[in-house]
Amino acid sequence: AQSVAQPEDQVNVAEGNPLTVKCTYSVSGNPYLFWYVQYPNRGLQFLLKYITGDNLVKGSYGFEAEFNKSQTSFHLKKPSALVSDSALYFCAVRGSDNFNKFYFGSGTKLNVKP
Amino acid sequence: GAGVSQSPSNKVTEKGKDVELRCDPISGHTALYWYRQSLGQGLEFLIYFQGNSAPDKSGLPSDRFSAERTGGSVSTLTIQRTQQEDSAVYLCASSLESNQPQHFGDGTRLSIL
């Protein structure tokens, strides 16, 4: 079965500290992976994607993610968190049996404390 | 330019009524998606439109749900005989092509009394 898992409902970090939001996926073949961010009462905004190439992908707002094929992971990272990074983060993978279908994780709420 | 626009932003209706949700995608985007987001859940794929091709309806949860996309632009999602479990935020997204990043609207929050 194809799926995405975000094992942490919530991540708390202090401003200025590095942050990691975890994502693992289950899909056959080469995955197309995405991270999105959602602010309250808004739609999702694209942060970054991995399709092929370097395992370390850089995206918007200083975020980056590392693709690890052996661990089937695509963790989101940022070297120094900002209070304004506090939001809900979603990992997504494109289906391998149905390229039209994207599977989203249940989301991780990131809280950055001043 | 304008982003994806959804209306209404909020809809409260009684159980058993029909509702129609509207999505206006970014101009030129050929791919359009509808998702349902329930509290504490990820996004559930509902339906996908690509250009003039037949839509992928594989995510629609029941035959009470249907969607149209007229002229390759505006889309409407219709839920007939609404049930309380239909309460959720319905998100629309569009993209240039099917494997490009999706641009989301702010959603319609649907509440069934």
Coordinates of N, CA and C in Angstrom, one line a residue:
Chain A
A1 N 0.8 -1.2 0.0 CA 0.0 0.0 0.0 C 0.9 1.2 0.0
Q2 N 0.4 2.3 -0.6 CA 1.2 3.5 -0.7 C 0.7 4.4 0.4
S3 N 1.7 5.0 1.0 CA 1.3 5.9 2.2 C 2.5 6.8 2.6
V4 N 2.1 7.8 3.4 CA 3.1 8.6 4.0 C 2.9 8.7 5.5
A5 N 3.9 8.6 6.3 CA 3.8 8.6 7.7 C 4.6 9.8 8.3
Q6 N 3.9 10.6 9.1 CA 4.6 11.7 9.9 C 4.4 11.3 11.3
P7 N 5.5 10.7 11.9 CA 5.3 10.0 13.2 C 5.1 11.0 14.4
E8 N 5.3 12.3 14.2 CA 5.2 13.2 15.3 C 4.0 14.1 15.0
D9 N 3.0 14.2 15.9 CA 1.9 15.1 15.7 C 2.4 16.5 15.9
Q10 N 3.4 16.7 16.8 CA 3.8 18.0 17.2 C 5.3 18.0 17.4
V11 N 6.0 19.1 17.0 CA 7.4 19.3 17.3 C 7.6 20.6 17.9
N12 N 8.3 20.7 19.0 CA 8.5 21.9 19.7 C 10.0 22.2 19.7
V13 N 10.4 23.4 19.3 CA 11.8 23.9 19.2 C 11.8 25.3 19.7
A14 N 13.0 25.7 20.2 CA 13.3 27.1 20.6 C 13.8 27.8 19.4
E15 N 13.4 29.1 19.3 CA 13.9 29.9 18.2 C 15.4 29.9 18.1
G16 N 15.9 29.8 16.9 CA 17.4 29.8 16.7 C 17.9 28.4 16.7
N17 N 17.2 27.4 17.2 CA 17.7 26.0 17.2 C 17.3 25.4 15.9
P18 N 18.0 24.3 15.5 CA 17.7 23.6 14.3 C 16.4 22.8 14.5
L19 N 15.7 22.6 13.4 CA 14.5 21.8 13.5 C 14.5 20.7 12.5
T20 N 13.8 19.6 12.9 CA 13.6 18.5 11.9 C 12.1 18.0 12.1
V21 N 11.5 17.9 11.0 CA 10.1 17.3 10.9 C 10.2 16.0 10.1
K22 N 9.8 14.9 10.7 CA 10.1 13.6 10.0 C 9.0 13.1 9.1
C23 N 9.4 12.4 8.1 CA 8.5 11.9 7.1 C 9.1 10.6 6.6
T24 N 8.3 9.5 6.5 CA 8.7 8.3 5.8 C 7.6 8.0 4.9
Y25 N 7.9 7.3 3.8 CA 7.0 7.0 2.8 C 7.0 5.5 2.4
S26 N 6.0 5.1 1.7 CA 5.9 3.7 1.2 C 5.3 3.8 -0.2
V27 N 6.1 3.6 -1.2 CA 5.6 3.7 -2.6 C 6.7 2.9 -3.4
S28 N 6.2 2.2 -4.4 CA 7.1 1.4 -5.2 C 7.8 2.3 -6.3
G29 N 8.9 1.9 -6.7 CA 9.6 2.7 -7.7 C 10.2 4.0 -7.1
N30 N 10.6 4.9 -8.0 CA 11.3 6.1 -7.5 C 10.2 7.1 -7.1
P31 N 10.3 7.6 -5.9 CA 9.2 8.5 -5.4 C 9.4 9.9 -5.8
Y32 N 8.2 10.6 -6.0 CA 8.2 12.0 -6.1 C 7.7 12.5 -4.8
L33 N 8.5 13.3 -4.1 CA 8.2 13.7 -2.7 C 8.1 15.2 -2.6
F34 N 7.2 15.7 -1.7 CA 6.9 17.1 -1.6 C 6.7 17.4 -0.1
W35 N 7.0 18.7 0.3 CA 6.7 19.2 1.5 C 5.8 20.5 1.3
Y36 N 4.8 20.6 2.1 CA 3.9 21.8 2.1 C 3.8 22.3 3.5
V37 N 3.4 23.6 3.6 CA 3.2 24.2 4.9 C 1.8 24.8 4.9
Q38 N 1.1 24.7 6.0 CA -0.3 25.3 6.1 C -0.4 26.2 7.3
Y39 N -0.7 27.4 7.1 CA -1.0 28.3 8.2 C -2.5 28.3 8.5
P40 N -2.9 28.8 9.7 CA -4.3 28.6 10.1 C -5.3 29.2 9.1
N41 N -6.3 28.5 8.8 CA -7.4 28.9 7.9 C -6.9 29.2 6.5
R42 N -5.8 28.7 6.1 CA -5.3 28.9 4.7 C -5.0 27.5 4.0
G43 N -4.9 27.6 2.7 CA -4.5 26.4 2.0 C -3.1 26.0 2.2
L44 N -2.6 25.0 1.6 CA -1.2 24.5 1.7 C -0.3 25.3 0.7
Q45 N 0.9 25.6 1.2 CA 1.8 26.3 0.3 C 3.0 25.3 0.1
F46 N 3.5 25.3 -1.1 CA 4.6 24.4 -1.5 C 5.9 24.9 -0.9
L47 N 6.7 24.0 -0.3 CA 8.0 24.3 0.2 C 9.1 23.8 -0.7
L48 N 9.1 22.5 -1.0 CA 10.1 21.9 -1.8 C 9.7 20.6 -2.3
K49 N 10.5 20.0 -3.3 CA 10.2 18.7 -3.8 C 11.4 18.0 -4.2
Y50 N 11.3 16.7 -4.2 CA 12.4 15.8 -4.7 C 11.8 14.9 -5.8
I51 N 12.5 15.0 -6.9 CA 12.1 14.1 -8.0 C 13.3 13.2 -8.4
T52 N 14.4 13.8 -8.6 CA 15.7 13.1 -8.9 C 16.8 14.0 -8.6
G53 N 18.0 13.4 -8.6 CA 19.2 14.3 -8.4 C 19.7 14.3 -7.0
D54 N 20.3 15.4 -6.5 CA 20.9 15.5 -5.2 C 19.9 15.1 -4.1
N55 N 20.4 14.3 -3.2 CA 19.5 13.9 -2.1 C 19.1 15.1 -1.2
L56 N 19.9 16.1 -1.1 CA 19.6 17.3 -0.3 C 18.9 18.3 -1.2
V57 N 17.7 18.6 -0.9 CA 16.9 19.5 -1.7 C 16.7 20.8 -0.9
K58 N 16.9 21.9 -1.5 CA 16.7 23.2 -0.8 C 15.4 23.8 -1.3
G59 N 14.6 24.5 -0.4 CA 13.4 25.0 -0.8 C 13.2 26.4 -0.2
S60 N 11.9 26.8 -0.1 CA 11.5 28.2 0.3 C 11.8 28.4 1.8
Y61 N 12.0 29.6 2.2 CA 12.1 30.1 3.5 C 13.3 29.4 4.3
G62 N 14.3 29.0 3.6 CA 15.4 28.4 4.3 C 15.3 26.9 4.6
F63 N 14.2 26.3 4.2 CA 14.0 24.9 4.5 C 14.7 24.0 3.5
E64 N 15.1 22.8 4.0 CA 15.7 21.8 3.1 C 15.2 20.5 3.6
A65 N 15.3 19.5 2.7 CA 14.9 18.1 3.0 C 15.9 17.2 2.5
E66 N 16.1 16.1 3.2 CA 17.1 15.1 2.8 C 16.3 13.8 2.4
F67 N 16.5 13.4 1.2 CA 16.0 12.1 0.7 C 16.9 11.0 1.0
N68 N 16.4 9.9 1.7 CA 17.2 8.8 2.1 C 16.4 7.5 1.6
K69 N 17.0 7.0 0.5 CA 16.2 5.9 -0.2 C 16.2 4.6 0.7
S70 N 17.4 4.3 1.3 CA 17.4 3.1 2.1 C 16.5 3.2 3.3
Q71 N 16.3 4.3 3.9 CA 15.4 4.5 5.0 C 14.0 4.9 4.6
T72 N 13.8 5.1 3.3 CA 12.5 5.6 2.8 C 12.0 6.8 3.6
S73 N 12.9 7.8 3.7 CA 12.6 9.0 4.5 C 12.8 10.2 3.7
F74 N 12.2 11.3 4.1 CA 12.3 12.6 3.5 C 12.1 13.6 4.6
H75 N 13.0 13.7 5.5 CA 12.8 14.6 6.6 C 13.1 16.1 6.2
L76 N 12.2 17.0 6.8 CA 12.3 18.4 6.6 C 13.2 19.0 7.6
K77 N 14.1 19.9 7.2 CA 15.0 20.5 8.2 C 15.2 22.0 8.0
K78 N 15.6 22.6 9.0 CA 16.0 24.1 8.9 C 17.1 24.3 10.0
P79 N 18.2 24.9 9.6 CA 19.3 25.1 10.6 C 18.9 26.0 11.8
S80 N 18.1 27.0 11.6 CA 17.8 27.9 12.7 C 16.3 28.3 12.6
A81 N 15.5 27.9 13.5 CA 14.0 28.1 13.5 C 13.7 29.5 13.8
L82 N 12.6 30.0 13.2 CA 12.0 31.3 13.5 C 10.6 31.0 14.1
V83 N 10.2 32.0 14.9 CA 8.8 31.9 15.5 C 7.8 31.8 14.4
S84 N 8.1 32.5 13.3 CA 7.1 32.6 12.2 C 7.1 31.3 11.4
D85 N 7.9 30.3 11.7 CA 7.9 29.0 11.1 C 6.8 28.1 11.7
S86 N 6.2 28.6 12.8 CA 5.2 27.8 13.5 C 4.0 27.6 12.6
A87 N 3.6 26.4 12.3 CA 2.6 26.1 11.3 C 2.4 24.6 11.3
L88 N 1.6 24.1 10.4 CA 1.3 22.7 10.2 C 2.0 22.3 8.9
Y89 N 2.8 21.2 9.0 CA 3.6 20.8 7.8 C 3.2 19.4 7.3
F90 N 3.0 19.3 6.0 CA 2.6 18.1 5.4 C 3.6 17.6 4.4
C91 N 3.9 16.3 4.5 CA 4.7 15.6 3.5 C 3.8 14.8 2.6
A92 N 4.2 14.7 1.3 CA 3.3 14.1 0.3 C 4.1 13.3 -0.7
V93 N 3.6 12.2 -1.2 CA 4.2 11.4 -2.2 C 3.3 11.2 -3.3
R94 N 3.8 11.2 -4.6 CA 2.9 10.9 -5.7 C 2.8 9.4 -5.8
G95 N 1.6 8.9 -6.1 CA 1.3 7.5 -6.2 C 2.1 6.9 -7.4
S96 N 2.5 5.6 -7.2 CA 3.2 5.0 -8.3 C 2.2 4.1 -9.2
D97 N 1.1 3.8 -8.7 CA 0.1 3.1 -9.5 C -0.8 4.1 -10.2
N98 N -1.0 5.2 -9.6 CA -1.8 6.3 -10.1 C -1.1 7.6 -10.0
F99 N -0.6 8.1 -11.1 CA 0.3 9.3 -11.0 C -0.6 10.5 -10.7
N100 N -1.9 10.4 -10.8 CA -2.7 11.6 -10.5 C -3.0 11.7 -9.0
K101 N -2.6 10.7 -8.3 CA -3.0 10.7 -6.9 C -1.8 11.0 -6.0
F102 N -2.0 11.9 -5.1 CA -0.9 12.2 -4.1 C -1.4 11.8 -2.7
Y103 N -0.5 11.2 -2.0 CA -0.8 10.7 -0.6 C -0.1 11.7 0.3
F104 N -0.9 12.2 1.2 CA -0.4 13.2 2.2 C -0.3 12.5 3.6
G105 N 0.7 12.9 4.4 CA 0.7 12.5 5.8 C -0.3 13.3 6.5
S106 N -0.4 12.9 7.8 CA -1.5 13.5 8.7 C -1.0 14.9 9.2
G107 N 0.2 15.3 8.9 CA 0.6 16.6 9.3 C 1.3 16.6 10.7
T108 N 2.3 17.6 10.8 CA 3.0 17.8 12.0 C 3.0 19.3 12.4
K109 N 2.5 19.5 13.6 CA 2.4 20.9 14.0 C 3.7 21.3 14.6
L110 N 4.3 22.3 14.0 CA 5.6 22.8 14.5 C 5.4 24.1 15.4
N111 N 5.9 24.0 16.6 CA 5.8 25.2 17.5 C 7.2 25.7 17.8
V112 N 7.4 26.9 17.4 CA 8.7 27.5 17.7 C 8.5 28.6 18.7
K113 N 9.2 28.4 19.9 CA 9.0 29.3 21.0 C 10.1 30.3 21.0
P114 N 9.7 31.6 21.4 CA 10.8 32.6 21.4 C 11.8 32.4 22.5
Chain B
G1 N -0.1 37.5 -9.8 CA -1.3 37.1 -10.4 C -2.2 36.5 -9.3
A2 N -3.5 36.2 -9.6 CA -4.4 35.7 -8.6 C -4.0 34.2 -8.4
G3 N -4.3 33.8 -7.2 CA -4.1 32.4 -6.8 C -5.3 31.6 -7.0
V4 N -5.4 30.4 -6.4 CA -6.6 29.6 -6.5 C -7.7 30.2 -5.6
S5 N -8.8 30.4 -6.1 CA -9.9 31.0 -5.4 C -11.0 30.0 -5.1
Q6 N -11.5 29.9 -3.9 CA -12.5 29.0 -3.5 C -13.7 29.7 -2.9
S7 N -14.9 29.3 -3.2 CA -16.1 29.9 -2.6 C -17.2 28.9 -2.3
P8 N -18.0 29.1 -1.3 CA -17.8 30.0 -0.2 C -16.6 29.6 0.7
S9 N -16.2 30.5 1.6 CA -15.1 30.2 2.5 C -15.7 29.3 3.6
N10 N -16.9 29.5 4.0 CA -17.6 28.8 5.0 C -19.0 28.4 4.5
K11 N -19.5 27.2 4.8 CA -20.8 26.8 4.5 C -21.4 26.0 5.6
V12 N -22.5 26.4 6.1 CA -23.2 25.7 7.2 C -24.6 25.3 6.6
T13 N -24.9 24.0 6.6 CA -26.1 23.5 6.1 C -26.7 22.4 6.9
E14 N -28.0 22.1 6.6 CA -28.6 21.0 7.4 C -28.4 19.7 6.7
K15 N -28.3 18.7 7.5 CA -28.2 17.3 7.0 C -29.3 17.1 5.9
G16 N -28.9 16.4 4.8 CA -29.9 16.1 3.8 C -29.9 17.1 2.7
K17 N -29.4 18.3 2.9 CA -29.4 19.3 1.8 C -28.2 19.0 0.8
D18 N -28.3 19.6 -0.3 CA -27.2 19.5 -1.3 C -26.4 20.8 -1.2
V19 N -25.1 20.6 -1.4 CA -24.2 21.8 -1.4 C -23.3 21.8 -2.7
E20 N -22.9 23.0 -3.1 CA -22.1 23.1 -4.2 C -20.9 24.0 -3.8
L21 N -19.7 23.5 -4.1 CA -18.5 24.3 -3.7 C -17.8 24.6 -5.0
R22 N -17.2 25.8 -5.1 CA -16.6 26.3 -6.3 C -15.1 26.5 -6.2
C23 N -14.4 26.2 -7.3 CA -13.0 26.4 -7.3 C -12.6 27.1 -8.6
D24 N -11.9 28.2 -8.5 CA -11.4 28.9 -9.7 C -9.9 28.8 -9.7
P25 N -9.3 28.0 -10.6 CA -7.9 27.7 -10.5 C -7.1 28.8 -11.1
I26 N -5.8 28.7 -11.0 CA -4.9 29.7 -11.6 C -5.0 29.6 -13.1
S27 N -5.1 30.7 -13.8 CA -5.2 30.7 -15.2 C -4.0 29.9 -15.9
G28 N -4.4 29.0 -16.8 CA -3.3 28.3 -17.5 C -3.0 27.0 -16.9
H29 N -3.4 26.8 -15.7 CA -3.1 25.5 -15.0 C -4.1 24.4 -15.5
T30 N -3.5 23.3 -16.1 CA -4.4 22.3 -16.7 C -4.8 21.3 -15.7
A31 N -4.1 21.1 -14.6 CA -4.4 20.1 -13.6 C -5.2 20.7 -12.4
L32 N -6.2 20.0 -12.0 CA -7.0 20.5 -10.9 C -7.4 19.4 -10.0
Y33 N -7.2 19.6 -8.7 CA -7.5 18.5 -7.7 C -8.5 19.0 -6.7
W34 N -9.3 18.1 -6.2 CA -10.1 18.4 -5.0 C -9.6 17.4 -3.9
Y35 N -9.5 17.9 -2.6 CA -9.1 17.1 -1.5 C -10.1 17.4 -0.3
R36 N -10.2 16.5 0.6 CA -10.9 16.7 1.8 C -10.0 16.6 3.0
Q37 N -10.1 17.6 3.9 CA -9.2 17.6 5.0 C -10.1 17.6 6.3
S38 N -10.1 16.5 7.0 CA -10.8 16.4 8.2 C -9.9 16.7 9.4
L39 N -10.5 17.1 10.5 CA -9.7 17.6 11.7 C -8.7 16.5 12.1
G40 N -7.4 16.9 12.2 CA -6.4 16.0 12.6 C -6.0 15.0 11.6
Q41 N -6.5 15.1 10.4 CA -6.2 14.1 9.3 C -5.4 14.8 8.2
G42 N -4.7 14.0 7.4 CA -4.1 14.5 6.2 C -5.1 14.8 5.2
L43 N -4.6 15.1 4.0 CA -5.5 15.4 2.9 C -6.0 14.1 2.2
E44 N -7.2 14.0 2.0 CA -7.8 12.8 1.3 C -8.1 13.2 -0.2
F45 N -7.5 12.6 -1.1 CA -7.7 12.8 -2.5 C -9.1 12.5 -2.9
L46 N -9.8 13.4 -3.6 CA -11.2 13.1 -4.1 C -11.2 12.9 -5.6
I47 N -10.7 13.9 -6.3 CA -10.9 13.9 -7.8 C -9.8 14.7 -8.5
Y48 N -9.5 14.3 -9.7 CA -8.4 15.0 -10.4 C -8.9 15.3 -11.9
F49 N -8.7 16.5 -12.3 CA -9.0 16.9 -13.7 C -7.7 17.2 -14.4
Q50 N -7.5 16.8 -15.7 CA -6.4 17.2 -16.5 C -6.9 17.5 -17.8
G51 N -6.8 18.8 -18.1 CA -7.2 19.3 -19.4 C -8.6 18.8 -19.8
N52 N -8.7 18.3 -21.0 CA -10.0 17.8 -21.5 C -10.2 16.3 -21.3
S53 N -9.3 15.7 -20.6 CA -9.3 14.2 -20.3 C -10.4 13.9 -19.3
A54 N -10.9 12.6 -19.4 CA -11.9 12.2 -18.4 C -11.3 12.3 -17.0
P55 N -12.0 12.8 -16.0 CA -11.5 13.0 -14.7 C -11.2 11.7 -14.0
D56 N -10.3 11.7 -13.1 CA -10.0 10.6 -12.2 C -10.8 10.7 -10.9
K57 N -11.9 9.9 -10.9 CA -12.8 10.0 -9.8 C -12.6 9.0 -8.7
S58 N -11.4 8.4 -8.7 CA -11.2 7.2 -7.8 C -11.2 7.5 -6.4
G59 N -11.1 8.8 -6.0 CA -11.1 9.1 -4.5 C -12.5 9.6 -4.0
L60 N -13.5 9.7 -4.8 CA -14.8 10.1 -4.4 C -15.3 9.0 -3.4
P61 N -15.8 9.4 -2.2 CA -16.1 8.5 -1.2 C -17.5 7.8 -1.4
S62 N -18.4 8.4 -2.1 CA -19.7 7.8 -2.4 C -20.3 8.5 -3.6
D63 N -21.4 7.9 -4.1 CA -22.0 8.5 -5.3 C -22.8 9.8 -5.0
R64 N -22.7 10.2 -3.7 CA -23.3 11.5 -3.4 C -22.4 12.6 -3.8
F65 N -21.2 12.3 -4.1 CA -20.2 13.3 -4.4 C -20.0 13.3 -6.0
S66 N -19.9 14.5 -6.5 CA -19.6 14.6 -8.0 C -18.9 15.9 -8.2
A67 N -18.2 16.0 -9.3 CA -17.5 17.2 -9.6 C -17.5 17.4 -11.1
E68 N -17.5 18.7 -11.5 CA -17.4 19.1 -12.9 C -16.3 20.1 -13.1
R69 N -15.8 20.2 -14.3 CA -14.9 21.3 -14.6 C -15.3 21.8 -16.0
T70 N -15.8 23.0 -16.0 CA -16.4 23.5 -17.3 C -15.3 24.3 -18.0
G71 N -15.1 24.1 -19.3 CA -14.2 24.8 -20.1 C -12.8 24.7 -19.7
G72 N -12.5 23.7 -19.0 CA -11.1 23.5 -18.5 C -10.6 24.5 -17.5
S73 N -11.6 25.2 -16.8 CA -11.3 26.2 -15.9 C -12.0 26.0 -14.5
V74 N -13.0 26.7 -14.3 CA -13.7 26.6 -13.0 C -14.3 25.2 -12.8
S75 N -14.2 24.8 -11.5 CA -14.7 23.5 -11.1 C -15.7 23.6 -10.0
T76 N -16.7 22.7 -10.0 CA -17.6 22.7 -8.8 C -17.7 21.3 -8.3
L77 N -17.6 21.2 -7.0 CA -17.8 19.9 -6.3 C -19.2 19.9 -5.6
T78 N -20.0 19.0 -5.9 CA -21.3 18.9 -5.4 C -21.5 17.7 -4.5
I79 N -22.1 17.9 -3.3 CA -22.4 16.9 -2.4 C -23.9 16.8 -2.2
Q80 N -24.5 15.7 -2.6 CA -25.9 15.6 -2.5 C -26.3 14.9 -1.1
R81 N -27.4 15.3 -0.6 CA -28.0 14.6 0.6 C -26.9 14.6 1.7
T82 N -26.4 15.7 2.1 CA -25.2 15.8 2.9 C -25.5 15.0 4.3
Q83 N -24.4 14.5 4.8 CA -24.4 13.8 6.0 C -23.4 14.5 7.0
Q84 N -23.5 14.2 8.3 CA -22.7 14.9 9.2 C -21.2 14.5 9.0
E85 N -20.9 13.3 8.5 CA -19.5 12.9 8.3 C -18.9 13.7 7.1
D86 N -19.7 14.4 6.4 CA -19.2 15.2 5.3 C -18.6 16.5 5.8
S87 N -18.8 16.8 7.0 CA -18.2 18.0 7.6 C -16.7 18.0 7.5
A88 N -16.1 18.9 6.9 CA -14.6 19.0 6.7 C -14.3 20.3 6.0
V89 N -13.0 20.4 5.7 CA -12.5 21.5 4.9 C -12.2 20.9 3.5
Y90 N -12.8 21.5 2.5 CA -12.6 21.0 1.1 C -11.6 21.9 0.4
L91 N -10.5 21.3 0.0 CA -9.4 22.1 -0.6 C -9.4 21.8 -2.1
C92 N -9.1 22.9 -2.9 CA -8.9 22.7 -4.3 C -7.5 23.1 -4.6
A93 N -6.8 22.5 -5.5 CA -5.5 22.8 -5.9 C -5.4 22.8 -7.4
S94 N -4.5 23.6 -8.0 CA -4.2 23.5 -9.4 C -2.7 23.5 -9.6
S95 N -2.3 22.9 -10.8 CA -0.9 22.9 -11.1 C -0.7 23.0 -12.6
L96 N 0.4 23.3 -13.1 CA 0.7 23.4 -14.5 C 0.6 22.1 -15.2
E97 N 1.1 21.1 -14.5 CA 1.1 19.7 -15.0 C 0.9 18.8 -13.8
S98 N 0.6 17.5 -14.0 CA 0.2 16.7 -12.9 C 1.4 16.4 -11.9
N99 N 2.6 16.5 -12.3 CA 3.7 16.3 -11.3 C 4.4 17.5 -10.9
Q100 N 3.8 18.6 -11.1 CA 4.4 19.9 -10.6 C 3.8 20.3 -9.3
P101 N 4.4 21.2 -8.5 CA 3.8 21.6 -7.2 C 2.4 22.1 -7.4
Q102 N 1.6 21.8 -6.4 CA 0.2 22.2 -6.5 C 0.0 23.5 -5.7
H103 N -0.8 24.4 -6.2 CA -1.2 25.6 -5.6 C -2.6 25.5 -5.0
F104 N -2.7 25.7 -3.7 CA -4.0 25.5 -3.0 C -4.8 26.7 -2.8
G105 N -6.1 26.6 -2.9 CA -6.9 27.6 -2.4 C -7.0 27.5 -0.9
D106 N -7.7 28.5 -0.3 CA -7.9 28.5 1.2 C -8.9 27.6 1.7
G107 N -9.7 26.9 0.8 CA -10.6 25.9 1.2 C -12.0 26.5 1.6
T108 N -12.9 25.5 1.6 CA -14.3 25.8 2.0 C -14.5 24.9 3.3
R109 N -14.8 25.6 4.4 CA -15.1 24.8 5.6 C -16.6 24.5 5.6
L110 N -16.9 23.2 5.5 CA -18.3 22.8 5.4 C -18.7 22.2 6.7
S111 N -19.8 22.7 7.3 CA -20.4 22.1 8.5 C -21.8 21.7 8.3
I112 N -22.0 20.4 8.6 CA -23.4 19.8 8.4 C -24.0 19.7 9.8
L113 N -25.1 20.3 10.0 CA -25.8 20.3 11.3 C -26.7 19.1 11.4

